[in-house]
mmCIF file of C-alpha atoms and ligand atoms in Angstrom:
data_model
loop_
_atom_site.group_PDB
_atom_site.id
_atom_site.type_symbol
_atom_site.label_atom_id
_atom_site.label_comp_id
_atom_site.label_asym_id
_atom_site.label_seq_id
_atom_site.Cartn_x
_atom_site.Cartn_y
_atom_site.Cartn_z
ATOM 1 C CA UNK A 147 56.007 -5.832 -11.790
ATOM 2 C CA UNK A 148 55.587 -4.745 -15.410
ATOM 3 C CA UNK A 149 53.038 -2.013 -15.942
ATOM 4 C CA UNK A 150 50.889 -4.114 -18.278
ATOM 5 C CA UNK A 151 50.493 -6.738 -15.620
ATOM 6 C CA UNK A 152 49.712 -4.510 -13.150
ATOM 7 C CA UNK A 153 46.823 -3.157 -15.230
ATOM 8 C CA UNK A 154 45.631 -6.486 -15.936
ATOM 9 C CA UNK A 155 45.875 -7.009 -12.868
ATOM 10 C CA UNK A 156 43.561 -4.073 -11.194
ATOM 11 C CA UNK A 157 40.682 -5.414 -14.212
ATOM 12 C CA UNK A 158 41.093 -8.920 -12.951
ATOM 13 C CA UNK A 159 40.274 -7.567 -9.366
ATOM 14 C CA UNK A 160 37.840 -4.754 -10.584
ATOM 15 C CA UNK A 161 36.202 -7.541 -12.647
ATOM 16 C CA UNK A 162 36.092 -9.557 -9.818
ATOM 17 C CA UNK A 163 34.498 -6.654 -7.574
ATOM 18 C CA UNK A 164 31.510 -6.237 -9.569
ATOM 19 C CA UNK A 165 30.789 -9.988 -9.783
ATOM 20 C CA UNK A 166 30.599 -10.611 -6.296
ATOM 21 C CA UNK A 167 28.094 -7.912 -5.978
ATOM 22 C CA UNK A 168 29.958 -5.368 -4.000
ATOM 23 C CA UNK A 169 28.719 -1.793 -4.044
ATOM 24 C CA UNK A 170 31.188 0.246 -6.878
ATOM 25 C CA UNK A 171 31.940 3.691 -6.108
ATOM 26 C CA UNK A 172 29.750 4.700 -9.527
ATOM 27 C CA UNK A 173 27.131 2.789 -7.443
ATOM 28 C CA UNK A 174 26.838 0.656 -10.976
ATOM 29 C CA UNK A 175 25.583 -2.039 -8.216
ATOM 30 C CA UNK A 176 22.313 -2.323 -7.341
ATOM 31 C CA UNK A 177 20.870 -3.854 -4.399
ATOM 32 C CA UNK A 178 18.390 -6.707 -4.380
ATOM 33 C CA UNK A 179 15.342 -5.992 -2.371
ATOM 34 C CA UNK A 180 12.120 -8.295 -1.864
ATOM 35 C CA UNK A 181 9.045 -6.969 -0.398
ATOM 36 C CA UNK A 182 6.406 -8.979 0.680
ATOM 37 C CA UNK A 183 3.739 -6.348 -0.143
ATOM 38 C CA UNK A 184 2.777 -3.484 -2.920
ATOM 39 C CA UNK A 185 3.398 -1.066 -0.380
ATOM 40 C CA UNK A 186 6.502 -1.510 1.302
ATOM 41 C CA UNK A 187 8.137 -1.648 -2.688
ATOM 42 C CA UNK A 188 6.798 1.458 -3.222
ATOM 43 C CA UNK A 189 8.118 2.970 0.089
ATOM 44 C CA UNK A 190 11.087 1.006 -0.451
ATOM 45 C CA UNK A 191 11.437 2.498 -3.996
ATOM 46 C CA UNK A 192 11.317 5.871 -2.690
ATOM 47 C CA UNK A 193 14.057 5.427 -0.102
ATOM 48 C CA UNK A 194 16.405 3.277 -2.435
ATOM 49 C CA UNK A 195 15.908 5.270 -5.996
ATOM 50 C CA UNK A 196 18.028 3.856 -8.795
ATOM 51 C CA UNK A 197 20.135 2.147 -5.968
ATOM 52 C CA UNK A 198 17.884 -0.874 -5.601
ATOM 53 C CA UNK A 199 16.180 -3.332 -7.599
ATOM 54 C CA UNK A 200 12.809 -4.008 -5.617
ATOM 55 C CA UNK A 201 10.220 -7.082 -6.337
ATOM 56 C CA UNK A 202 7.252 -7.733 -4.556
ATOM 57 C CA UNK A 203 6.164 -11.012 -3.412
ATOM 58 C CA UNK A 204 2.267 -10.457 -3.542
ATOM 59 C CA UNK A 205 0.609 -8.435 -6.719
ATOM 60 C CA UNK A 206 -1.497 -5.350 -6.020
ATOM 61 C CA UNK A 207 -4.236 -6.823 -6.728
ATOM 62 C CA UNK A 208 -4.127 -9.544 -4.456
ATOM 63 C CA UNK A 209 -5.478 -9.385 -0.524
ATOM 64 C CA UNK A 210 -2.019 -9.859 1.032
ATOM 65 C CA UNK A 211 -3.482 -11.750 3.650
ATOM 66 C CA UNK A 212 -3.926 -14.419 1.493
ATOM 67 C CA UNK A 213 -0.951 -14.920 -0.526
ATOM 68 C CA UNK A 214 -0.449 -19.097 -1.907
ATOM 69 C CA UNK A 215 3.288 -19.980 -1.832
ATOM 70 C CA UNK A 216 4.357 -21.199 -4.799
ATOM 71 C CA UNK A 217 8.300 -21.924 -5.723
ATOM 72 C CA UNK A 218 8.780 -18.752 -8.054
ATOM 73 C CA UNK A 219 8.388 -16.961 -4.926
ATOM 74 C CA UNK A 220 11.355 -18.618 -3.102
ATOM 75 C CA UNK A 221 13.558 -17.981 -6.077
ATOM 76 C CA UNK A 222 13.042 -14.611 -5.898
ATOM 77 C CA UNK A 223 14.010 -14.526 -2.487
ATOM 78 C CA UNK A 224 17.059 -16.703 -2.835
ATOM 79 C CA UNK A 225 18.179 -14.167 -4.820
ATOM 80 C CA UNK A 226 17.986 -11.285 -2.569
ATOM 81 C CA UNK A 227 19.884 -9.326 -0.551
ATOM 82 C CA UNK A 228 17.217 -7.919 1.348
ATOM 83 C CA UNK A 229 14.047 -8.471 2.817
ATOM 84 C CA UNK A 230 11.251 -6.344 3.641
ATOM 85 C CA UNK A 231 8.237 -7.948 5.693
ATOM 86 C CA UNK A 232 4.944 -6.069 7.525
ATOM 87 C CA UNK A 233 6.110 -7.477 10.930
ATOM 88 C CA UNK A 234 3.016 -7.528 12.260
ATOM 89 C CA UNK A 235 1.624 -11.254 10.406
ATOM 90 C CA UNK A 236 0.438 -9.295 7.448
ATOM 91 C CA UNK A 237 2.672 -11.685 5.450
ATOM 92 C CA UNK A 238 2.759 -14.319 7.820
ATOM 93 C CA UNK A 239 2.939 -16.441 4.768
ATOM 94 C CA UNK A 240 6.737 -15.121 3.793
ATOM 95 C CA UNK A 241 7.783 -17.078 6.470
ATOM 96 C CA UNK A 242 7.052 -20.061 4.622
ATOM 97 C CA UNK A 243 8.658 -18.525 1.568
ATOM 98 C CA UNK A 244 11.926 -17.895 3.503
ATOM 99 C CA UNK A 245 12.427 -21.127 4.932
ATOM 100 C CA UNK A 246 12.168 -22.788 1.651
ATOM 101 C CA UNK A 247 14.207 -20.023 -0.011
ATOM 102 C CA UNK A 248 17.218 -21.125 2.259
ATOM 103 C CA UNK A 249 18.626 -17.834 2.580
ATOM 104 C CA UNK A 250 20.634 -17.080 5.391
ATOM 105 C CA UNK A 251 20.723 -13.271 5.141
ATOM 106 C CA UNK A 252 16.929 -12.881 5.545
ATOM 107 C CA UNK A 253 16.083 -15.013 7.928
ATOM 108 C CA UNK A 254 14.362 -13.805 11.242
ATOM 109 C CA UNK A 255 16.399 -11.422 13.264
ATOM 110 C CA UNK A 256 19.134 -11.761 10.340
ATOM 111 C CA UNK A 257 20.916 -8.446 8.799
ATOM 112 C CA UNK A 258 19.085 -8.433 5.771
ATOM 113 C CA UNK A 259 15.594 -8.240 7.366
ATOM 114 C CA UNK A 260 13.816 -5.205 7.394
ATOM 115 C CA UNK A 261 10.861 -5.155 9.942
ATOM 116 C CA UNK A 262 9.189 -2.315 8.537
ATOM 117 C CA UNK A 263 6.970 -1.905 11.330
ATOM 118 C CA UNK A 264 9.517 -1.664 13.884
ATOM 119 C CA UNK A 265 9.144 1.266 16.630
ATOM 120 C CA UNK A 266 5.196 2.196 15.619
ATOM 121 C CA UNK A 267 2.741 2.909 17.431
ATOM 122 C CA UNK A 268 -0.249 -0.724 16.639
ATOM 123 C CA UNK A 269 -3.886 0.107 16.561
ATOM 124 C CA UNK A 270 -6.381 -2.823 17.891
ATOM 125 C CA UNK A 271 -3.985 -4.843 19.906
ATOM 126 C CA UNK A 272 -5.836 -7.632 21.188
ATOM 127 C CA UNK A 273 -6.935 -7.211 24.668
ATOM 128 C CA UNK A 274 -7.033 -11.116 25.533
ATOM 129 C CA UNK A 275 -4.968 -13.827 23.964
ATOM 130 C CA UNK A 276 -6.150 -14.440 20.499
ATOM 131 C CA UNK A 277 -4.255 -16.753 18.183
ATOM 132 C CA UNK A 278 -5.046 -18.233 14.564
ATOM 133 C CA UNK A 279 -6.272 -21.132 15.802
ATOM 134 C CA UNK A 280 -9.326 -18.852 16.254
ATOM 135 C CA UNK A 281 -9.181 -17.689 12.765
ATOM 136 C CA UNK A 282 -8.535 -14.066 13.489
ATOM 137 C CA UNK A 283 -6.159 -12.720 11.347
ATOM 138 C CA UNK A 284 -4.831 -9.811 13.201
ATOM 139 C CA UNK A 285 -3.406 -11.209 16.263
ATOM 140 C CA UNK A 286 -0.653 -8.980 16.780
ATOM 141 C CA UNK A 287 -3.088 -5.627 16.295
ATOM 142 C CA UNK A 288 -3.720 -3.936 12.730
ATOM 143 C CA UNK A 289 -1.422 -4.725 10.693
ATOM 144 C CA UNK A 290 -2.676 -2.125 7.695
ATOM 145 C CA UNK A 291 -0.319 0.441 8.927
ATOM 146 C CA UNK A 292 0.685 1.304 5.772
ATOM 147 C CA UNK A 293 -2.349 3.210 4.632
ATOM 148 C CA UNK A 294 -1.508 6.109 7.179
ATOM 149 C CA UNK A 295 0.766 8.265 5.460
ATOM 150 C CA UNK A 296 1.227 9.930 8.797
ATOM 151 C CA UNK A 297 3.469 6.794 9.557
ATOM 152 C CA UNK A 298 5.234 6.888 6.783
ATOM 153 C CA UNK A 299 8.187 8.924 7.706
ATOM 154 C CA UNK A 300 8.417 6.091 10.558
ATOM 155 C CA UNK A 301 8.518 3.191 8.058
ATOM 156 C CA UNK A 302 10.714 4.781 5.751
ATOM 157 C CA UNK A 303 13.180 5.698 8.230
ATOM 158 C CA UNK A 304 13.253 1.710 9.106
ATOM 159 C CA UNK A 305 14.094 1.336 5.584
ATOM 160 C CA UNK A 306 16.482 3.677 5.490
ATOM 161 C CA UNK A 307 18.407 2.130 8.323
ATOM 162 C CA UNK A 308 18.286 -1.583 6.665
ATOM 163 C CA UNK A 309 19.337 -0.756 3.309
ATOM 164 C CA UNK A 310 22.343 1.462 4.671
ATOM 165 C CA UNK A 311 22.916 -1.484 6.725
ATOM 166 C CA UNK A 312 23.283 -3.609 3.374
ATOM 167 C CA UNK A 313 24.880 -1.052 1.546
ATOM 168 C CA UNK A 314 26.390 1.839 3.675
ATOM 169 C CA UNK A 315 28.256 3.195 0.872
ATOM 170 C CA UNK A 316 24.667 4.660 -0.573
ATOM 171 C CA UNK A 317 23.162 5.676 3.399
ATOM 172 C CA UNK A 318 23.905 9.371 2.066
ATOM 173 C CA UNK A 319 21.953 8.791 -1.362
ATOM 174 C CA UNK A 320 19.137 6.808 0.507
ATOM 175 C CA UNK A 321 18.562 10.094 2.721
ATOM 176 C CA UNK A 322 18.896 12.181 0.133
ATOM 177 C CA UNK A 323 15.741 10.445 -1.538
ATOM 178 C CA UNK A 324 14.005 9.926 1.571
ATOM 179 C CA UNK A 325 14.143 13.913 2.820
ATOM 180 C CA UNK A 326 12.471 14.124 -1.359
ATOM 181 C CA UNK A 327 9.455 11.371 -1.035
ATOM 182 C CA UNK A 328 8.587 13.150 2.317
ATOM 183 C CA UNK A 329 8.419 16.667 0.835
ATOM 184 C CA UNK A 330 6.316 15.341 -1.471
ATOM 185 C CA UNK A 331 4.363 13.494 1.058
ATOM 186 C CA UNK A 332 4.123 16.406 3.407
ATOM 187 C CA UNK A 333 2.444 18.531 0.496
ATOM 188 C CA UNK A 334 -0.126 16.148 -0.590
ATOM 189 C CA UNK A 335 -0.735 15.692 3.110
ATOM 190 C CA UNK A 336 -1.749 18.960 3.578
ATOM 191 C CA UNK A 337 -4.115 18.850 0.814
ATOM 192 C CA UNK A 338 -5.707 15.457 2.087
ATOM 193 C CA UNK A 339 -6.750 17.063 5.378
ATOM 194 C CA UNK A 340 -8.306 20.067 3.757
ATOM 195 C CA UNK A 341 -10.295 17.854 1.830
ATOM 196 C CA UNK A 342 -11.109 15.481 4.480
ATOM 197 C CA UNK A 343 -11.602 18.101 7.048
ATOM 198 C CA UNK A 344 -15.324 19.293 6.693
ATOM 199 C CA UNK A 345 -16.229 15.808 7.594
ATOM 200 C CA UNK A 346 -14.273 15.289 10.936
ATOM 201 C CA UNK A 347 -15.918 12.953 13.070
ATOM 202 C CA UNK A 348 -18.461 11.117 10.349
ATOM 203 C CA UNK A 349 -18.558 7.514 10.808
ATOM 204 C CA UNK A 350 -17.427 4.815 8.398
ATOM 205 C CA UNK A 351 -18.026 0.979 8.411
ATOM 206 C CA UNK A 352 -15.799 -1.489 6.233
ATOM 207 C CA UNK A 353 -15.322 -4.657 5.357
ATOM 208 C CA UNK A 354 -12.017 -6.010 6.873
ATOM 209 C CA UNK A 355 -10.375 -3.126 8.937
ATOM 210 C CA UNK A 356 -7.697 -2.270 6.012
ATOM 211 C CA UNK A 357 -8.760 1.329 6.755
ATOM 212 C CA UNK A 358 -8.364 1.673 10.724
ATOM 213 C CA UNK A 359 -5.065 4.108 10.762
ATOM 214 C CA UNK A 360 -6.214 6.245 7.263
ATOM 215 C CA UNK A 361 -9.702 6.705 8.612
ATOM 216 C CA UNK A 362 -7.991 7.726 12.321
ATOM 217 C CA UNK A 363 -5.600 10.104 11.185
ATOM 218 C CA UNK A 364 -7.929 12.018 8.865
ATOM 219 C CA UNK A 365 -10.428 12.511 12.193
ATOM 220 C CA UNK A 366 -13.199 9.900 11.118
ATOM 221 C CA UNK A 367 -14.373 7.467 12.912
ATOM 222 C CA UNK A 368 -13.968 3.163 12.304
ATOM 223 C CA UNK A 369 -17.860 2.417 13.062
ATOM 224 C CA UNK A 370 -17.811 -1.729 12.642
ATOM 225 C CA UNK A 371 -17.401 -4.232 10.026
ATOM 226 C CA UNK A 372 -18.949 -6.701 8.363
ATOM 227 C CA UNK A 373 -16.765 -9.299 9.133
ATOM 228 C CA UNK A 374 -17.155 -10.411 12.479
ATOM 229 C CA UNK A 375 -13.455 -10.335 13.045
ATOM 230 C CA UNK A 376 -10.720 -9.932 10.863
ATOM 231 C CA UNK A 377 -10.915 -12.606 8.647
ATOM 232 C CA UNK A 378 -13.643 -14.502 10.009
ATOM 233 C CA UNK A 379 -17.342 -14.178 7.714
ATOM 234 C CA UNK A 380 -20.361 -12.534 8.659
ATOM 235 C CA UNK A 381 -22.861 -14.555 10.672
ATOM 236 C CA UNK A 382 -26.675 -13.245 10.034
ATOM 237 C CA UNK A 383 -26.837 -12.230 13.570
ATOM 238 C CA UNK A 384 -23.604 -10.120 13.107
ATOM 239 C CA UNK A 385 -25.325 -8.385 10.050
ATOM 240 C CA UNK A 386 -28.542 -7.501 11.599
ATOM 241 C CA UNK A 387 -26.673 -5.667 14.595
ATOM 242 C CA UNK A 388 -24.356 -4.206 12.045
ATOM 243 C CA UNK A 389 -27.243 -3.254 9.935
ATOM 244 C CA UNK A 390 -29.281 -1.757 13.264
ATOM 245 C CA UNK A 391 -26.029 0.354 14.741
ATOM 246 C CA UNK A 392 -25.650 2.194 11.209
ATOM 247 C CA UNK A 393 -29.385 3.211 11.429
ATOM 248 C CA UNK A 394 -28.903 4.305 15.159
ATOM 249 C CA UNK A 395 -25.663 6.278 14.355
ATOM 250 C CA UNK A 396 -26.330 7.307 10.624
ATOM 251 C CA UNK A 397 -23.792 5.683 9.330
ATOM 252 C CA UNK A 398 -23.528 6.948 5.623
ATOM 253 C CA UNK A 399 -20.554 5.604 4.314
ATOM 254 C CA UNK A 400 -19.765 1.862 3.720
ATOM 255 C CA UNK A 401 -15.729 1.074 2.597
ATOM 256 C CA UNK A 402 -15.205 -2.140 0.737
ATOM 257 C CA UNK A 403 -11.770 -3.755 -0.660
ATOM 258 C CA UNK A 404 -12.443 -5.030 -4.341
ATOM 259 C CA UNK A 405 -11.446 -8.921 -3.454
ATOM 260 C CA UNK A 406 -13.938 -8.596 -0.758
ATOM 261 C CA UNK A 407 -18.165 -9.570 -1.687
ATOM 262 C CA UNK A 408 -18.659 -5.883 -2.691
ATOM 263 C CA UNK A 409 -22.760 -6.905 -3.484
ATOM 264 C CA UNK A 410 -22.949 -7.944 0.388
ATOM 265 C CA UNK A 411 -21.513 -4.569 1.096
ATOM 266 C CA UNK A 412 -23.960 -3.142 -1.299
ATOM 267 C CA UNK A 413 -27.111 -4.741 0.120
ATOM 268 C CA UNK A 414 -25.949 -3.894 3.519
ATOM 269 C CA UNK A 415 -25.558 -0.329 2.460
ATOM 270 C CA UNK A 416 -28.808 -0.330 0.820
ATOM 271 C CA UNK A 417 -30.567 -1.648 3.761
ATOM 272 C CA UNK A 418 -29.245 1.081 6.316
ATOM 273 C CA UNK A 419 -29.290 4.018 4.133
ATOM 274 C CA UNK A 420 -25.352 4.334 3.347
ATOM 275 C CA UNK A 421 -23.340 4.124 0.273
ATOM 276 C CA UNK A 422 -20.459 1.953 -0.963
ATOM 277 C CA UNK A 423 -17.028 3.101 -2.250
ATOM 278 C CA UNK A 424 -14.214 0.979 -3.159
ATOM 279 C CA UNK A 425 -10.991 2.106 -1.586
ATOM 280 C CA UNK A 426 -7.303 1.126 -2.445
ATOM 281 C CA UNK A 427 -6.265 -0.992 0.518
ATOM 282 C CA UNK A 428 -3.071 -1.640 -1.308
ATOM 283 C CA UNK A 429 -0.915 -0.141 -3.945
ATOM 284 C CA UNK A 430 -1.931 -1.570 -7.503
ATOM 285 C CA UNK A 431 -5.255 -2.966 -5.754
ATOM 286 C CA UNK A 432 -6.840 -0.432 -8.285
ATOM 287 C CA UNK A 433 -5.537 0.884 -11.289
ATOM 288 C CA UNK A 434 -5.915 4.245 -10.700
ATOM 289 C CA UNK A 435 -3.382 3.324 -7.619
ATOM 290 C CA UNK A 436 -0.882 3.155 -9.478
ATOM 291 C CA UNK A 437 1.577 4.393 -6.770
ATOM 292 C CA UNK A 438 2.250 5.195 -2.930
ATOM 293 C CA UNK A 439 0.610 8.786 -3.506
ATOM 294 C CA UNK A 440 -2.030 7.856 -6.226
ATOM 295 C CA UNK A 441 -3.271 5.023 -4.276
ATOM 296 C CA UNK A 442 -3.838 7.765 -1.343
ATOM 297 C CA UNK A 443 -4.946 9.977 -3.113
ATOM 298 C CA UNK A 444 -8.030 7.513 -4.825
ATOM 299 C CA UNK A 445 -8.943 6.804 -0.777
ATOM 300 C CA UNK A 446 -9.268 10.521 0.132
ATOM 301 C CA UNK A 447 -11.188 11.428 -2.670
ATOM 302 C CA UNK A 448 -13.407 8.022 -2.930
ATOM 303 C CA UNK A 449 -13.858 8.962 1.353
ATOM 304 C CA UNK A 450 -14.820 12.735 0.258
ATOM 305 C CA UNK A 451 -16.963 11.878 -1.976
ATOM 306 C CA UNK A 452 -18.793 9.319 -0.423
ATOM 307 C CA UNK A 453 -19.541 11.275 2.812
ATOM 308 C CA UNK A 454 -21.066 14.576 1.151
ATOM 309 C CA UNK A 455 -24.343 15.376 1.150
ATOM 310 C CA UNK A 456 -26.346 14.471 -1.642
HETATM 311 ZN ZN1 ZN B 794 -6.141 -7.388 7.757
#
């Protein structure tokens, strides 16, 4: 075979390489993530680097809970490669986005799923059988998992394991980057718990229980909320005991979500003696969450500052 052919012929197939997505040895290629939530793109980012291209399905600023499916949402994930859910009915609206994507790869138990909660250990499982038929919107346990950044070394090792699944050729660049985020992480850590440490023990009521495995691993204590159950309103009655307990127990310190009624929280504050903070129950919720880390970092602070003395 002539030389010139041949030449052509390795661009032809080179060419051809790229286009069908495969991973180059430059690692030009980047994969194509979807993540249903702010959180798990920002974990995701910090495992994948400049390897993957990651969109979220829900905005920051949106309760995730609550997400409306609308077509642009299916196109992103017909596009993807991989898919990144809460796996514990966070998103239980993706499913509904996947199905109409018509994506093979991502579908449940499917290679390109990443169950990001797979192998942790679920706060508030249900005793009895609960199901969404009675409204509660945590009937697999908490499903806010990602505001412990004590579990994040377990989530982003599930990462880790589903993008080297989709592209193994980068596994050594996706630990590399992992074994970096975590330093970081590990630092900051540190810090939180020196700051959050004087107030071990103090007790906290919020809204929806977004805050159940932050407030846990930083040694305060979940004391109610003012929903009756996840995602079911107050009744009166609920409020009055709610209102009562913080008096008997001093509650102080009231946590509220900004898409949640933040002057209910108020009055209720007002009438037991406690104060309000808005906390970051997502990254992006607030603006000065800008980020995995900053949106940590705006809890622990907003939590130190709203238990200390006056
Ligand atoms: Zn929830």
């Amino acid at each position: 075979m002539p030389a010139c052919v041949r030449s052509l012929l390795v661009t032809v197939v080179g060419a051809a390489a790229v286009l069908l997505g495969g991973a180059t040895a430059e690692g030009a290629e980047r994969l194509r993530v979807v993540t249903t939530t702010t959180d798990l793109k920002a974990l995701t980012e910090a495992v994948g680097g400049d390897r993957v291209e990651v969109d979220a399905l829900a905005r920051g600023t949106q309760n995730p809970h609550d997400v409306e499916v609308r077509p642009s949402l299916m196109v992103k994930v017909r596009r993807a490669d991989v898919l990144v859910v809460n796996g514990l009915e966070l998103d239980q609206w993706a499913e509904v986005v996947v199905q109409g994507a018509n994506n093979p790869k991502l579908g449940p138990g499917a290679p390109g799923r990443i169950d990001a909660s797979a192998g942790l250990l679920v706060l508030d499982v249900p005793k009895g059988r609960v199901d969404r038929s009675m409204g509660d919107v945590h009937p697999m346990g908490n499903p806010h998992y990602t505001l412990d950044p004590g579990l994040a070394p377990a989530i982003t090792a599930n990462l880790l394991e589903g993008l080297a699944r989709a592209a193994p050729a980068h596994r050594a660049a996706f630990e590399r980057q992992r074994e970096a985020f975590l330093g970081r992480l590990e630092e900051a850590m540190a810090r939180w718990t020196t700051t959050l440490a004087p107030f071990n023990g103090a007790k906290v009521v919020q809204y929806h229980p977004d805050f159940v495995y932050l407030l846990t691993r930083f040694g305060l204590v979940n004391a109610g909320t003012i929903e009756d159950r996840p995602g079911i309103p107050p009744t009166p009655a609920h409020l009055a005991r709610l209102i009562q307990a913080m008096k008997d127990q001093q509650v102080r310190l009231v946590v509220v979500e900004p898409w949640s009624d933040v002057k209910l929280a108020e009055r209720i504050a007002r009438d037991a003696g406690a104060r309000v903070r808005v906390l970051a129950p997502t990254v992006g919720a607030l603006k000065e969450a800008d980020g995995y880390l900053a949106m940590l970092e705006h809890n622990v602070r907003a939590l130190a500052e709203g238990l200390r003395q006056p």
